[in-house]
């Protein structure tokens, strides 16, 4: 296909999904939210779309209670889709997960209470899954041993740089109750990350989408697929979790940039747009003609008019 703008296609594409909170036996979360259906909706949107990712990155709280059957059901839902897409699956521990069933049922390894830290090589893009959980608690922390391990991994740069995937994102939150559950001792992590090839930090935990910087590195937090926290809720509510606004993110990796985009689980009535049938015609245009036809407000191929007639 013809390159439309000044940027070539992304070298890598990741799908960032977080906080599925599955329960055993397919139970609804809080007896209200059909979390398996919400995950299925995310995977269906992904598979029906044009983006063919290199990896699916799940940033924690995969299971709500750490139940073995929840991990079995998660793999059964995700792995066939990933295989059809030709994508690797990258799991990250969350505070609702339990290390023993996580290790044994997602990685076919012996049960263990050790931190679940792993490195994935995606065609030269290094994705580091770092376990920020504290057994028995919901806040996050990283042990000195883990930080030493991370520094060792990052000592040698990867061909396309590194992406750090954690559950507890190192960012402030305007929800004060959630601040109690934040990642502790963030300066120690910042000291390890500064000057390395880490290009992006992916996180979850907050149940809403947000972005920031940490140690000069962009941070992108994906909202949950199970339920989201409403930052615009009535002031009388200290915290408000709602069955709406669920989404996942695309992470497009370019030579010197990374772009994240949020994809809602729900589809909505289309009011404008135009068919892919136009693409061959656009590809055949010389660049100067394409710019005139697609950008000029007086163009005969005005896309707004084409879109209106196409819907």
mmCIF file of C-alpha atoms in Angstrom:
data_model
loop_
_atom_site.group_PDB
_atom_site.id
_atom_site.type_symbol
_atom_site.label_atom_id
_atom_site.label_comp_id
_atom_site.label_asym_id
_atom_site.label_seq_id
_atom_site.Cartn_x
_atom_site.Cartn_y
_atom_site.Cartn_z
ATOM 1 C CA UNK A 1 0.000 0.000 0.000
ATOM 2 C CA UNK A 2 1.004 3.587 -0.599
ATOM 3 C CA UNK A 3 2.482 5.522 2.331
ATOM 4 C CA UNK A 4 0.030 8.364 2.978
ATOM 5 C CA UNK A 5 2.113 10.663 5.162
ATOM 6 C CA UNK A 6 5.667 11.293 6.266
ATOM 7 C CA UNK A 7 5.872 8.321 8.664
ATOM 8 C CA UNK A 8 6.474 4.743 7.495
ATOM 9 C CA UNK A 9 4.447 1.947 9.108
ATOM 10 C CA UNK A 10 5.175 1.120 12.734
ATOM 11 C CA UNK A 11 7.953 -1.400 13.264
ATOM 12 C CA UNK A 12 5.948 -3.131 16.030
ATOM 13 C CA UNK A 13 2.380 -3.078 17.280
ATOM 14 C CA UNK A 14 1.371 -4.146 20.775
ATOM 15 C CA UNK A 15 -2.144 -4.495 22.140
ATOM 16 C CA UNK A 16 -2.346 -3.359 25.752
ATOM 17 C CA UNK A 17 -5.174 -4.964 27.749
ATOM 18 C CA UNK A 18 -5.557 -4.698 31.507
ATOM 19 C CA UNK A 19 -7.588 -5.778 34.516
ATOM 20 C CA UNK A 20 -9.729 -8.565 33.126
ATOM 21 C CA UNK A 21 -10.571 -9.765 36.688
ATOM 22 C CA UNK A 22 -11.891 -13.152 35.611
ATOM 23 C CA UNK A 23 -13.561 -15.441 38.139
ATOM 24 C CA UNK A 24 -13.770 -19.223 38.232
ATOM 25 C CA UNK A 25 -16.722 -20.978 36.627
ATOM 26 C CA UNK A 26 -17.372 -17.860 34.541
ATOM 27 C CA UNK A 27 -19.011 -16.015 37.430
ATOM 28 C CA UNK A 28 -19.961 -12.349 37.101
ATOM 29 C CA UNK A 29 -17.848 -9.866 39.045
ATOM 30 C CA UNK A 30 -19.804 -8.528 42.043
ATOM 31 C CA UNK A 31 -22.651 -10.638 40.649
ATOM 32 C CA UNK A 32 -23.209 -7.877 38.065
ATOM 33 C CA UNK A 33 -20.398 -7.552 35.527
ATOM 34 C CA UNK A 34 -20.021 -10.388 32.974
ATOM 35 C CA UNK A 35 -16.253 -10.064 32.842
ATOM 36 C CA UNK A 36 -15.750 -12.939 30.405
ATOM 37 C CA UNK A 37 -18.155 -11.258 27.981
ATOM 38 C CA UNK A 38 -16.246 -7.985 28.336
ATOM 39 C CA UNK A 39 -12.963 -9.721 27.533
ATOM 40 C CA UNK A 40 -14.613 -11.514 24.612
ATOM 41 C CA UNK A 41 -15.835 -8.158 23.279
ATOM 42 C CA UNK A 42 -12.298 -6.757 23.398
ATOM 43 C CA UNK A 43 -10.863 -9.761 21.594
ATOM 44 C CA UNK A 44 -13.645 -9.722 18.997
ATOM 45 C CA UNK A 45 -13.045 -6.029 18.201
ATOM 46 C CA UNK A 46 -9.338 -6.702 17.939
ATOM 47 C CA UNK A 47 -9.728 -9.694 15.658
ATOM 48 C CA UNK A 48 -12.248 -7.975 13.388
ATOM 49 C CA UNK A 49 -10.058 -4.901 12.891
ATOM 50 C CA UNK A 50 -7.213 -4.205 10.463
ATOM 51 C CA UNK A 51 -4.420 -4.076 13.067
ATOM 52 C CA UNK A 52 -2.271 -7.214 13.223
ATOM 53 C CA UNK A 53 -0.317 -6.971 16.484
ATOM 54 C CA UNK A 54 2.995 -8.551 17.350
ATOM 55 C CA UNK A 55 1.978 -9.148 20.961
ATOM 56 C CA UNK A 56 -0.917 -8.891 23.395
ATOM 57 C CA UNK A 57 0.266 -7.424 26.701
ATOM 58 C CA UNK A 58 -2.005 -8.003 29.715
ATOM 59 C CA UNK A 59 -0.914 -5.730 32.582
ATOM 60 C CA UNK A 60 -2.245 -7.621 35.566
ATOM 61 C CA UNK A 61 -5.301 -8.417 37.642
ATOM 62 C CA UNK A 62 -5.947 -11.209 35.206
ATOM 63 C CA UNK A 63 -7.979 -13.080 37.822
ATOM 64 C CA UNK A 64 -10.012 -11.336 40.516
ATOM 65 C CA UNK A 65 -9.374 -13.880 43.278
ATOM 66 C CA UNK A 66 -6.434 -15.801 41.863
ATOM 67 C CA UNK A 67 -8.634 -18.862 41.291
ATOM 68 C CA UNK A 68 -7.039 -21.623 39.209
ATOM 69 C CA UNK A 69 -10.107 -21.982 36.995
ATOM 70 C CA UNK A 70 -9.967 -18.266 36.162
ATOM 71 C CA UNK A 71 -6.468 -18.682 34.681
ATOM 72 C CA UNK A 72 -7.550 -21.761 32.753
ATOM 73 C CA UNK A 73 -10.481 -19.848 31.300
ATOM 74 C CA UNK A 74 -8.277 -16.847 30.505
ATOM 75 C CA UNK A 75 -5.842 -18.923 28.470
ATOM 76 C CA UNK A 76 -8.713 -20.652 26.691
ATOM 77 C CA UNK A 77 -10.155 -17.274 25.671
ATOM 78 C CA UNK A 78 -6.945 -15.486 24.707
ATOM 79 C CA UNK A 79 -4.551 -17.997 23.212
ATOM 80 C CA UNK A 80 -6.659 -19.064 20.192
ATOM 81 C CA UNK A 81 -7.157 -15.407 19.226
ATOM 82 C CA UNK A 82 -3.457 -14.669 19.634
ATOM 83 C CA UNK A 83 -2.586 -17.686 17.505
ATOM 84 C CA UNK A 84 -4.925 -16.583 14.714
ATOM 85 C CA UNK A 85 -3.389 -13.099 14.852
ATOM 86 C CA UNK A 86 0.149 -14.457 14.938
ATOM 87 C CA UNK A 87 0.765 -12.552 18.182
ATOM 88 C CA UNK A 88 2.708 -13.478 21.315
ATOM 89 C CA UNK A 89 0.916 -13.274 24.675
ATOM 90 C CA UNK A 90 2.666 -11.410 27.499
ATOM 91 C CA UNK A 91 1.202 -11.776 30.984
ATOM 92 C CA UNK A 92 1.963 -9.423 33.901
ATOM 93 C CA UNK A 93 1.186 -10.081 37.580
ATOM 94 C CA UNK A 94 -1.425 -7.876 39.304
ATOM 95 C CA UNK A 95 -2.348 -7.444 42.954
ATOM 96 C CA UNK A 96 -5.479 -9.599 42.532
ATOM 97 C CA UNK A 97 -3.384 -12.416 41.049
ATOM 98 C CA UNK A 98 -1.662 -15.167 43.030
ATOM 99 C CA UNK A 99 1.860 -16.165 42.057
ATOM 100 C CA UNK A 100 1.530 -19.946 42.435
ATOM 101 C CA UNK A 101 -1.406 -20.520 40.047
ATOM 102 C CA UNK A 102 -0.189 -17.686 37.812
ATOM 103 C CA UNK A 103 3.155 -19.438 37.276
ATOM 104 C CA UNK A 104 1.760 -22.961 36.965
ATOM 105 C CA UNK A 105 -1.339 -22.305 34.884
ATOM 106 C CA UNK A 106 -0.161 -19.509 32.580
ATOM 107 C CA UNK A 107 3.452 -20.658 32.089
ATOM 108 C CA UNK A 108 3.256 -24.398 32.815
ATOM 109 C CA UNK A 109 5.975 -23.964 35.453
ATOM 110 C CA UNK A 110 6.156 -25.291 39.020
ATOM 111 C CA UNK A 111 4.142 -23.359 41.589
ATOM 112 C CA UNK A 112 6.218 -20.700 43.321
ATOM 113 C CA UNK A 113 5.923 -17.659 45.547
ATOM 114 C CA UNK A 114 8.831 -15.915 43.782
ATOM 115 C CA UNK A 115 8.295 -12.654 41.855
ATOM 116 C CA UNK A 116 7.114 -13.262 38.312
ATOM 117 C CA UNK A 117 9.578 -11.239 36.224
ATOM 118 C CA UNK A 118 10.181 -12.184 32.587
ATOM 119 C CA UNK A 119 11.758 -10.814 29.414
ATOM 120 C CA UNK A 120 10.205 -11.186 25.958
ATOM 121 C CA UNK A 121 11.986 -10.494 22.665
ATOM 122 C CA UNK A 122 9.507 -9.312 20.019
ATOM 123 C CA UNK A 123 11.634 -9.079 16.871
ATOM 124 C CA UNK A 124 14.218 -6.966 18.643
ATOM 125 C CA UNK A 125 11.758 -5.028 20.818
ATOM 126 C CA UNK A 126 12.325 -6.068 24.424
ATOM 127 C CA UNK A 127 9.195 -6.244 26.590
ATOM 128 C CA UNK A 128 9.917 -6.673 30.293
ATOM 129 C CA UNK A 129 7.145 -8.017 32.511
ATOM 130 C CA UNK A 130 7.954 -6.814 36.033
ATOM 131 C CA UNK A 131 6.035 -8.096 39.050
ATOM 132 C CA UNK A 132 5.145 -5.124 41.279
ATOM 133 C CA UNK A 133 2.868 -7.077 43.616
ATOM 134 C CA UNK A 134 3.205 -7.500 47.387
ATOM 135 C CA UNK A 135 1.813 -10.883 48.535
ATOM 136 C CA UNK A 136 -1.251 -10.383 50.709
ATOM 137 C CA UNK A 137 -1.645 -6.683 49.836
ATOM 138 C CA UNK A 138 -3.027 -4.505 47.064
ATOM 139 C CA UNK A 139 -0.363 -1.772 46.966
ATOM 140 C CA UNK A 140 2.765 -2.227 44.862
ATOM 141 C CA UNK A 141 6.479 -2.470 45.544
ATOM 142 C CA UNK A 142 9.667 -3.752 43.914
ATOM 143 C CA UNK A 143 12.323 -5.522 45.963
ATOM 144 C CA UNK A 144 16.014 -4.567 45.825
ATOM 145 C CA UNK A 145 16.713 -7.968 44.257
ATOM 146 C CA UNK A 146 14.222 -7.253 41.492
ATOM 147 C CA UNK A 147 15.719 -3.826 40.858
ATOM 148 C CA UNK A 148 19.173 -5.396 40.598
ATOM 149 C CA UNK A 149 17.786 -7.949 38.128
ATOM 150 C CA UNK A 150 16.124 -5.185 36.093
ATOM 151 C CA UNK A 151 19.335 -3.149 35.977
ATOM 152 C CA UNK A 152 21.152 -6.223 34.700
ATOM 153 C CA UNK A 153 18.592 -6.793 31.953
ATOM 154 C CA UNK A 154 18.809 -3.154 30.852
ATOM 155 C CA UNK A 155 22.602 -3.020 30.938
ATOM 156 C CA UNK A 156 22.688 -4.035 27.275
ATOM 157 C CA UNK A 157 20.329 -2.084 24.960
ATOM 158 C CA UNK A 158 17.912 -4.009 22.737
ATOM 159 C CA UNK A 159 17.798 -3.486 18.975
ATOM 160 C CA UNK A 160 14.491 -1.574 19.095
ATOM 161 C CA UNK A 161 14.632 -0.529 22.739
ATOM 162 C CA UNK A 162 12.585 -1.752 25.688
ATOM 163 C CA UNK A 163 9.013 -1.496 26.947
ATOM 164 C CA UNK A 164 8.452 -2.028 30.672
ATOM 165 C CA UNK A 165 5.086 -3.608 31.538
ATOM 166 C CA UNK A 166 3.934 -3.364 35.171
ATOM 167 C CA UNK A 167 0.624 -3.501 36.996
ATOM 168 C CA UNK A 168 1.101 -0.580 39.411
ATOM 169 C CA UNK A 169 1.960 2.444 37.251
ATOM 170 C CA UNK A 170 4.454 4.970 38.659
ATOM 171 C CA UNK A 171 2.132 7.970 38.238
ATOM 172 C CA UNK A 172 0.062 10.165 40.560
ATOM 173 C CA UNK A 173 -3.697 9.557 40.687
ATOM 174 C CA UNK A 174 -6.392 12.152 41.453
ATOM 175 C CA UNK A 175 -8.399 9.410 43.177
ATOM 176 C CA UNK A 176 -7.093 9.681 46.734
ATOM 177 C CA UNK A 177 -8.268 6.232 47.791
ATOM 178 C CA UNK A 178 -6.353 4.678 44.898
ATOM 179 C CA UNK A 179 -3.250 6.606 45.982
ATOM 180 C CA UNK A 180 -3.097 4.361 49.065
ATOM 181 C CA UNK A 181 -2.595 1.435 46.681
ATOM 182 C CA UNK A 182 0.120 3.031 44.548
ATOM 183 C CA UNK A 183 3.601 1.701 43.770
ATOM 184 C CA UNK A 184 5.920 2.345 46.732
ATOM 185 C CA UNK A 185 9.531 3.616 46.564
ATOM 186 C CA UNK A 186 9.236 4.945 43.047
ATOM 187 C CA UNK A 187 12.547 6.891 43.241
ATOM 188 C CA UNK A 188 14.448 3.592 43.421
ATOM 189 C CA UNK A 189 12.803 2.442 40.179
ATOM 190 C CA UNK A 190 13.482 5.814 38.546
ATOM 191 C CA UNK A 191 17.174 5.494 39.396
ATOM 192 C CA UNK A 192 17.352 2.143 37.599
ATOM 193 C CA UNK A 193 15.448 3.348 34.525
ATOM 194 C CA UNK A 194 17.176 6.680 33.836
ATOM 195 C CA UNK A 195 19.559 6.515 30.927
ATOM 196 C CA UNK A 196 18.404 3.083 29.755
ATOM 197 C CA UNK A 197 16.690 2.106 26.519
ATOM 198 C CA UNK A 198 13.212 1.913 28.115
ATOM 199 C CA UNK A 199 10.969 3.839 25.718
ATOM 200 C CA UNK A 200 7.567 3.302 27.324
ATOM 201 C CA UNK A 201 6.042 2.057 30.567
ATOM 202 C CA UNK A 202 2.705 0.243 30.275
ATOM 203 C CA UNK A 203 0.519 -0.096 33.377
ATOM 204 C CA UNK A 204 -2.921 -0.995 34.652
ATOM 205 C CA UNK A 205 -4.428 -1.078 38.170
ATOM 206 C CA UNK A 206 -6.226 2.288 37.995
ATOM 207 C CA UNK A 207 -9.235 1.158 35.922
ATOM 208 C CA UNK A 208 -9.143 4.342 33.857
ATOM 209 C CA UNK A 209 -6.931 5.453 31.001
ATOM 210 C CA UNK A 210 -4.241 7.997 31.848
ATOM 211 C CA UNK A 211 -0.814 9.139 30.641
ATOM 212 C CA UNK A 212 2.208 10.746 32.256
ATOM 213 C CA UNK A 213 6.026 10.767 32.434
ATOM 214 C CA UNK A 214 8.264 8.896 34.847
ATOM 215 C CA UNK A 215 12.027 9.386 34.896
ATOM 216 C CA UNK A 216 11.558 11.075 31.520
ATOM 217 C CA UNK A 217 9.813 7.993 30.090
ATOM 218 C CA UNK A 218 6.214 8.096 28.769
ATOM 219 C CA UNK A 219 3.740 6.102 30.852
ATOM 220 C CA UNK A 220 0.499 4.768 29.362
ATOM 221 C CA UNK A 221 -2.152 3.222 31.618
ATOM 222 C CA UNK A 222 -4.892 1.167 29.969
ATOM 223 C CA UNK A 223 -8.402 1.197 31.405
ATOM 224 C CA UNK A 224 -9.873 -2.128 32.494
ATOM 225 C CA UNK A 225 -11.976 -4.503 30.430
ATOM 226 C CA UNK A 226 -13.984 -5.509 33.551
ATOM 227 C CA UNK A 227 -15.254 -2.157 34.902
ATOM 228 C CA UNK A 228 -13.879 1.378 35.053
ATOM 229 C CA UNK A 229 -13.532 4.041 37.735
ATOM 230 C CA UNK A 230 -15.497 7.209 36.994
ATOM 231 C CA UNK A 231 -13.312 10.268 37.694
ATOM 232 C CA UNK A 232 -16.297 12.497 36.957
ATOM 233 C CA UNK A 233 -18.635 10.840 39.460
ATOM 234 C CA UNK A 234 -20.789 12.850 41.862
ATOM 235 C CA UNK A 235 -18.770 14.470 44.657
ATOM 236 C CA UNK A 236 -20.698 12.424 47.213
ATOM 237 C CA UNK A 237 -18.943 9.297 45.923
ATOM 238 C CA UNK A 238 -15.420 8.658 47.191
ATOM 239 C CA UNK A 239 -15.004 5.981 44.539
ATOM 240 C CA UNK A 240 -17.354 4.924 41.760
ATOM 241 C CA UNK A 241 -16.810 1.799 39.680
ATOM 242 C CA UNK A 242 -19.101 1.525 36.652
ATOM 243 C CA UNK A 243 -19.911 -1.099 34.047
ATOM 244 C CA UNK A 244 -19.074 1.184 31.137
ATOM 245 C CA UNK A 245 -16.206 2.919 29.386
ATOM 246 C CA UNK A 246 -14.132 -0.249 29.126
ATOM 247 C CA UNK A 247 -11.335 -0.160 26.561
ATOM 248 C CA UNK A 248 -7.939 -1.428 25.488
ATOM 249 C CA UNK A 249 -5.018 0.320 23.789
ATOM 250 C CA UNK A 250 -2.954 -0.016 20.646
ATOM 251 C CA UNK A 251 0.752 0.710 21.061
ATOM 252 C CA UNK A 252 2.430 1.555 17.742
ATOM 253 C CA UNK A 253 6.232 1.587 17.892
ATOM 254 C CA UNK A 254 8.092 3.767 15.374
ATOM 255 C CA UNK A 255 11.780 4.469 14.949
ATOM 256 C CA UNK A 256 11.958 7.251 17.517
ATOM 257 C CA UNK A 257 8.365 7.513 18.742
ATOM 258 C CA UNK A 258 5.682 5.380 20.363
ATOM 259 C CA UNK A 259 1.998 6.210 19.881
ATOM 260 C CA UNK A 260 -0.799 4.835 22.077
ATOM 261 C CA UNK A 261 -4.466 4.849 21.030
ATOM 262 C CA UNK A 262 -7.513 3.897 23.101
ATOM 263 C CA UNK A 263 -10.121 1.545 21.621
ATOM 264 C CA UNK A 264 -13.524 1.306 23.374
ATOM 265 C CA UNK A 265 -15.048 -2.149 23.705
ATOM 266 C CA UNK A 266 -18.409 -0.874 22.465
ATOM 267 C CA UNK A 267 -19.028 0.022 18.841
ATOM 268 C CA UNK A 268 -21.253 3.008 18.129
ATOM 269 C CA UNK A 269 -23.579 4.160 15.311
ATOM 270 C CA UNK A 270 -21.515 5.443 12.413
ATOM 271 C CA UNK A 271 -22.363 8.975 11.327
ATOM 272 C CA UNK A 272 -19.530 9.492 8.837
ATOM 273 C CA UNK A 273 -16.779 7.469 7.209
ATOM 274 C CA UNK A 274 -15.940 5.954 3.868
ATOM 275 C CA UNK A 275 -15.432 2.478 2.521
ATOM 276 C CA UNK A 276 -12.136 0.697 1.969
ATOM 277 C CA UNK A 277 -13.230 0.503 -1.667
ATOM 278 C CA UNK A 278 -11.697 3.973 -2.041
ATOM 279 C CA UNK A 279 -8.210 2.729 -1.136
ATOM 280 C CA UNK A 280 -7.106 1.370 -4.557
ATOM 281 C CA UNK A 281 -8.097 4.646 -6.202
ATOM 282 C CA UNK A 282 -6.144 6.653 -3.614
ATOM 283 C CA UNK A 283 -3.087 4.403 -3.956
ATOM 284 C CA UNK A 284 -2.963 5.008 -7.705
ATOM 285 C CA UNK A 285 -2.826 8.801 -7.359
ATOM 286 C CA UNK A 286 0.551 10.587 -7.618
ATOM 287 C CA UNK A 287 1.437 12.306 -4.315
ATOM 288 C CA UNK A 288 0.638 15.824 -5.550
ATOM 289 C CA UNK A 289 -2.747 14.728 -6.900
ATOM 290 C CA UNK A 290 -3.512 12.823 -3.696
ATOM 291 C CA UNK A 291 -2.768 15.895 -1.583
ATOM 292 C CA UNK A 292 -4.955 18.081 -3.772
ATOM 293 C CA UNK A 293 -7.827 15.602 -3.861
ATOM 294 C CA UNK A 294 -7.802 14.721 -0.142
ATOM 295 C CA UNK A 295 -6.710 17.997 1.430
ATOM 296 C CA UNK A 296 -8.210 20.729 -0.733
ATOM 297 C CA UNK A 297 -11.484 22.129 0.566
ATOM 298 C CA UNK A 298 -12.709 22.476 -3.033
ATOM 299 C CA UNK A 299 -11.640 18.996 -4.145
ATOM 300 C CA UNK A 300 -14.003 16.948 -6.297
ATOM 301 C CA UNK A 301 -13.175 13.983 -4.059
ATOM 302 C CA UNK A 302 -14.031 15.809 -0.870
ATOM 303 C CA UNK A 303 -13.896 13.061 1.722
ATOM 304 C CA UNK A 304 -16.646 14.563 3.853
ATOM 305 C CA UNK A 305 -19.030 14.364 0.928
ATOM 306 C CA UNK A 306 -17.833 10.881 0.021
ATOM 307 C CA UNK A 307 -18.241 9.801 3.604
ATOM 308 C CA UNK A 308 -21.751 11.166 3.862
ATOM 309 C CA UNK A 309 -22.827 9.332 0.725
ATOM 310 C CA UNK A 310 -21.128 6.132 1.821
ATOM 311 C CA UNK A 311 -22.940 5.740 5.160
#
